[in-house]
XYZ file of C-alpha atoms in Angstrom:
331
model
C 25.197 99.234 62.681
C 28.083 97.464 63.623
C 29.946 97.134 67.521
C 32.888 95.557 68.698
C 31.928 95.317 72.213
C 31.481 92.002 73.735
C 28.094 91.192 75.809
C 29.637 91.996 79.410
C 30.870 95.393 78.053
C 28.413 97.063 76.439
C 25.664 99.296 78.192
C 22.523 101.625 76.850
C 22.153 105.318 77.953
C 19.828 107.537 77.902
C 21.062 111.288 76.851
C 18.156 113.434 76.802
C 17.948 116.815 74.221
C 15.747 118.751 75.767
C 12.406 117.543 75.875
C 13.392 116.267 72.250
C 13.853 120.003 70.912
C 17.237 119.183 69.670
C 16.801 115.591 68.688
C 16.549 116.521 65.245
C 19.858 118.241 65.572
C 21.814 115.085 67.282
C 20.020 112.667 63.970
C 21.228 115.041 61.107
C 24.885 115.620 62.734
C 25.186 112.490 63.960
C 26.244 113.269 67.272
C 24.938 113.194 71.078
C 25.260 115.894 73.247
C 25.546 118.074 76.375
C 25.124 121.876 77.359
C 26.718 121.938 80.814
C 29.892 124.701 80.799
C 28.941 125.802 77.082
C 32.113 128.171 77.158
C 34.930 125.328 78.189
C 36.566 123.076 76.296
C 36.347 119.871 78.346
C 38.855 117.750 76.720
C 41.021 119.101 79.394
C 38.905 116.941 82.150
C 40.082 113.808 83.092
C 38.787 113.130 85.921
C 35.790 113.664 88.345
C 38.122 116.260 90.426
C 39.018 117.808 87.009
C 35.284 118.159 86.129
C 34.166 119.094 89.693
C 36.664 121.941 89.886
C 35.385 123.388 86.333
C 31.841 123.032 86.954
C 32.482 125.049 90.302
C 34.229 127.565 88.301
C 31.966 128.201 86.135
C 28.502 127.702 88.219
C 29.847 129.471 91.718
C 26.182 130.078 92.295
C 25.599 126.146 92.731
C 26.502 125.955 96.179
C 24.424 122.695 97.160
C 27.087 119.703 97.229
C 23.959 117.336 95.883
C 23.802 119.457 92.667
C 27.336 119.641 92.340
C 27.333 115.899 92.484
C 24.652 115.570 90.602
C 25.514 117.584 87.854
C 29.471 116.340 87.756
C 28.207 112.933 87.155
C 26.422 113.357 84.323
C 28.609 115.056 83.049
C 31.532 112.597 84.218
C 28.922 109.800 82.276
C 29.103 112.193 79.040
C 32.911 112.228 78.939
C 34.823 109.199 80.567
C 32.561 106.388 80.984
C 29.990 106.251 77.384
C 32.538 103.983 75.166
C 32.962 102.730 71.691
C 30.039 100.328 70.792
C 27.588 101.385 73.088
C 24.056 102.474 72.599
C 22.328 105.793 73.253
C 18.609 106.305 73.673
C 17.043 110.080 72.805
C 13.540 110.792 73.451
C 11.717 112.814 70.399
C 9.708 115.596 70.878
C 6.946 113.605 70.827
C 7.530 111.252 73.942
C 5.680 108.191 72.142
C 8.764 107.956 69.828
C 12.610 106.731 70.684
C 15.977 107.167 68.906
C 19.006 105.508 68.987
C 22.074 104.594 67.952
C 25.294 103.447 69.037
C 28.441 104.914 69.391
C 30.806 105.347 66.466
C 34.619 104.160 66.205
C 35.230 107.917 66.680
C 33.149 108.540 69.449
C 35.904 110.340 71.370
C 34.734 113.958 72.814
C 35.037 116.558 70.614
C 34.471 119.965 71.616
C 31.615 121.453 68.990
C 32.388 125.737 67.450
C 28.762 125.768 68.076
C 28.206 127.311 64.541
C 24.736 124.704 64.088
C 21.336 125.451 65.291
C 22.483 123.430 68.834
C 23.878 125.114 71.582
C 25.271 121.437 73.255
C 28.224 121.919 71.848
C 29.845 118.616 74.335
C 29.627 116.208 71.781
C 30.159 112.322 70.874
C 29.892 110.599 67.309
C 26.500 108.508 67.121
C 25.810 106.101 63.957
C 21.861 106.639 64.568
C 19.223 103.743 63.394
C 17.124 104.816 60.565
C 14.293 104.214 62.136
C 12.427 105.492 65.860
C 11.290 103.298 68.179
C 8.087 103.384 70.041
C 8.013 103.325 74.147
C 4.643 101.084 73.855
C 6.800 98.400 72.562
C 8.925 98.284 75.804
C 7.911 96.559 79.152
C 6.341 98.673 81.716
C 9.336 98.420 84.345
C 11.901 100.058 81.099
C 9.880 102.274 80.458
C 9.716 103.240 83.979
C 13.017 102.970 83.855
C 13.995 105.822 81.040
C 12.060 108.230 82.516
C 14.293 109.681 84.897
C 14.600 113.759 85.236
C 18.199 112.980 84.880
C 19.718 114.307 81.362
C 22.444 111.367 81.330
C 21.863 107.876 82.738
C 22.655 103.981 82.495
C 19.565 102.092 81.441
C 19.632 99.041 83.982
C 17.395 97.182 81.996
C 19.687 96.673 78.925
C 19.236 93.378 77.785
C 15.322 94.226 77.216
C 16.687 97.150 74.891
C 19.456 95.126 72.987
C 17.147 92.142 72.249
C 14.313 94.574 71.192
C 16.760 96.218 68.286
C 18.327 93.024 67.056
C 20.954 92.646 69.037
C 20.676 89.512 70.812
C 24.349 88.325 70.372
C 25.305 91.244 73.197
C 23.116 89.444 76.016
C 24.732 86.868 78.064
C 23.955 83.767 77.888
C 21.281 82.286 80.487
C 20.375 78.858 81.234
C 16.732 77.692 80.085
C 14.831 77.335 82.964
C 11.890 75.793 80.481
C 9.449 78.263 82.557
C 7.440 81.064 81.176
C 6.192 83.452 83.588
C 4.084 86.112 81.680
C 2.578 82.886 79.551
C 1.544 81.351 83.066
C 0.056 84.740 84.199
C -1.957 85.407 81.021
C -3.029 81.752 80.521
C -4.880 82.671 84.257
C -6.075 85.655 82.940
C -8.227 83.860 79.828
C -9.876 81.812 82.761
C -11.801 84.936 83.143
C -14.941 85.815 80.874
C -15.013 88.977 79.675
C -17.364 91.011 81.753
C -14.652 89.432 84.723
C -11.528 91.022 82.928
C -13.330 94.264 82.287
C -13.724 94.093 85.704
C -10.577 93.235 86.283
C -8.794 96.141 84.090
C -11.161 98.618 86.615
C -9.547 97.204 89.510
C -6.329 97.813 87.802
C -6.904 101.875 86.860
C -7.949 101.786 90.538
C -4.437 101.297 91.361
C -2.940 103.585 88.944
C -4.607 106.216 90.441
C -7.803 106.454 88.762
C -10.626 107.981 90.393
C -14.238 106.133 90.054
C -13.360 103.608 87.276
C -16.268 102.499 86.186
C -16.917 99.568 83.918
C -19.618 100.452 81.296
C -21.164 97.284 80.037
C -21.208 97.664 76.731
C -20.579 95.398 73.893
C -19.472 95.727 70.760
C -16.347 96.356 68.518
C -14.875 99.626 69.370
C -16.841 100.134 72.388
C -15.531 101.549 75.675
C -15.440 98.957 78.229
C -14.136 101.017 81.187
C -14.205 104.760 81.744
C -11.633 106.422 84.468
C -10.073 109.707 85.847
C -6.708 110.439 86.684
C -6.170 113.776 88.248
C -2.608 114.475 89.146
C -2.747 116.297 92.376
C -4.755 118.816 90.727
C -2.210 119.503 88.193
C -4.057 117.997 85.424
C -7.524 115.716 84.554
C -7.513 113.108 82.197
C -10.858 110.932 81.381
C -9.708 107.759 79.972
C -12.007 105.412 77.867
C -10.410 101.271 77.901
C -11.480 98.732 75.689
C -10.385 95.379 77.794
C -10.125 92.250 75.020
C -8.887 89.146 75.881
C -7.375 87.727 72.690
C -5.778 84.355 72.377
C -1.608 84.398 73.034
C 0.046 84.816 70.084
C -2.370 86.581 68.116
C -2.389 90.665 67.559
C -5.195 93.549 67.605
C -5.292 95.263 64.009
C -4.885 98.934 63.451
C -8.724 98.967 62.125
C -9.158 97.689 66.043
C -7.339 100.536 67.733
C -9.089 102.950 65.013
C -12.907 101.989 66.125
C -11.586 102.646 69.773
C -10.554 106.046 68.827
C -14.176 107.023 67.392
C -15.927 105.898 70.595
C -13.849 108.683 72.125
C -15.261 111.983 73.199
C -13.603 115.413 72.871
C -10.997 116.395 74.568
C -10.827 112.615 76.502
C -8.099 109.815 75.905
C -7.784 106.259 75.025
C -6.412 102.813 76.108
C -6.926 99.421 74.324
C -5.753 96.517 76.770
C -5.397 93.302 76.010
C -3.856 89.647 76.825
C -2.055 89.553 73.397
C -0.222 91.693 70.958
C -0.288 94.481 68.397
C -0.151 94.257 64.708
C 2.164 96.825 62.711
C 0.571 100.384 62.266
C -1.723 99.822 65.390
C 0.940 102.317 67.054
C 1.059 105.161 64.551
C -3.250 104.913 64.648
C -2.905 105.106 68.452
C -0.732 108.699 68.610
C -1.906 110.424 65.142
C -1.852 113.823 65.363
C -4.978 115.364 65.414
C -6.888 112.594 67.121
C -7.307 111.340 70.548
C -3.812 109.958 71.938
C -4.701 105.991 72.919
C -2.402 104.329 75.275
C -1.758 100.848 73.915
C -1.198 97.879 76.672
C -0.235 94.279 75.188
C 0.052 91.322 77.165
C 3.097 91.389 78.637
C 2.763 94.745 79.595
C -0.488 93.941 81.430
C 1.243 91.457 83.132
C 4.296 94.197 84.234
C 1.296 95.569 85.625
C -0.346 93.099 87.394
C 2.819 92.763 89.023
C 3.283 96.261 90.367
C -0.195 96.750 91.685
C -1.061 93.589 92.921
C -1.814 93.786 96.315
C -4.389 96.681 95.372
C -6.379 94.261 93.313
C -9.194 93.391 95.765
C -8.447 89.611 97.108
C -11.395 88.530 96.246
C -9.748 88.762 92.779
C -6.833 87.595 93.352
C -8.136 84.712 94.585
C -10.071 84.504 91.416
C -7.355 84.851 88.981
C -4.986 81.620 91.042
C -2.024 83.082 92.044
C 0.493 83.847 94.348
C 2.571 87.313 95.148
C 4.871 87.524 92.231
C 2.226 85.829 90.166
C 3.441 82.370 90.116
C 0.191 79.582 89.893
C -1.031 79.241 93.657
């Protein structure tokens, strides 16, 4: 996958098909696409007026200037400001999994006879990587970041996405500050022994919103270190069963790891493995197969994303434990 764009110019999006229903349909026709105004031609609209004035036409119930604006600028996103070269995010069906590609050379709008199995039928031309891409391998904050109810939006966090796929040559260029700040934070993490970051990780479901995290005490590999609940305003319950490892920086949790985990799970409860360090290859597809327990996996990095986020509900006592500051610089 080839661009032209220059690393000031090009930007990631996020165009969302439905829950992933019709992400299948954008791969195999190689196209993005939209389902606002499914009976007008839009190549007509060149402008936000232009778009406005159709979108009123054909929506006259929408009388809420917010969703007018709303909607028009998505839909202004779609059409006038996605270019040649840059890349497009869709979520799959199943939300653990990414797509994306970037725009093609002929990435002009094109209006679709909506003869496939998609009713978008607002479409651009996508050259789609082979391959998906799963969230767990993004930092906390972009993943935060792509989950907007919006159906068209500008990733902010771009230069996370472009280095992750290989392109590295589209970030600009930054002076070396010779500092590593998640290295610092996670070097003060392995100060603690392990019964301390078990204890730790409780504190931290604590601040995600987890009701009476308790940390088990048990040893072993594949045993549950800490057991939580999250219940979302009584919209749903979900008992959560952590293994907390501190491994050594640089080194990665195997897929046989993340598989023990997954047997020390109980029916119809859910997993997390959380540790200082990294993943090796296949630990991901373990963590979501079908038919078995889904297990949220946290690497270092990601821990540390967290860390930052929550901090001031980590009891002090800890934080004065762990040596350091707000932001998590060394005290």
């Amino acid at each position: 996958m080839t661009s032209h764009s220059s690393a000031s110019t090009t930007r990631v999006w996020v165009v969302r098909a439905e829950f992933g229903k019709y992400t299948n349909n954008f791969l195999e026709g190689e196209f993005v696409g939209i389902g606002w105004m499914p009976n007008e031609d839009l190549t007509v609209a060149k402008d936000t007026e232009e778009i406005r004035e159709l979108y009123r036409k054909t929506y006259p119930e929408d009388t809420s200037n917010y969703v007018v604006g709303q909607q028009v600028g998505q839909i202004r996103r779609f059409l006038l400001e996605m270019t040649h070269g840059d890349y497009v995010i869709t979520p799959m069906a199943s939300t653990e999994w990414i797509r994306y590609g970037q725009l093609s050379d002929k990435a002009s709008y094109y209006y679709s006879d909506g003869k496939d199995a998609c009713p978008y039928r607002h479409r651009r031309r996508i050259q789609w990587a082979g391959k998906p891409v799963s969230r767990s391998e993004f930092s906390v904050p972009f993943q935060n970041t792509i989950r907007s109810s919006l159906t068209v939006f500008e990733v902010s966090r771009r230069e996370e996405f472009l280095i992750k796929v290989g392109r590295k040559d589209l970030v600009p260029r930054q002076e070396s500050v010779g500092y590593d700040p998640y290295g610092v934070v996670l070097q003060q993490v392995l100060e603690l022994d392990h019964k301390e970051f078990e204890i730790l990780v409780g504190h931290l479901l604590t601040a995600l919103g987890f009701e009476g995290s308790e940390v088990t005490g048990k040893t072993g590999d594949g045993g549950v270190d800490v057991i939580g609940d999250l219940n979302a305003s009584n919209l749903a319950n979900v008992k959560v069963f952590v293994q907390a490892k501190r491994h050594q920086l640089g080194s990665r949790v195997s897929k046989s790891d993340v598989r023990k985990l997954r047997q020390a799970i109980p029916f119809g409860g859910q997993g997390a493995f959380i540790t200082t360090a990294d993943y090796q290859a296949g630990a991901v597809d373990v963590a979501v197969e079908a038919g078995f327990p889904r297990i949220g996996l946290i690497n270092g990095h990601q821990l540390v994303d967290l860390l930052i986020e929550h901090w001031t509900a980590i009891p002090e006592e800890f934080r004065d434990r762990l040596n350091l500051k707000p932001g998590l610089v060394r005290a």
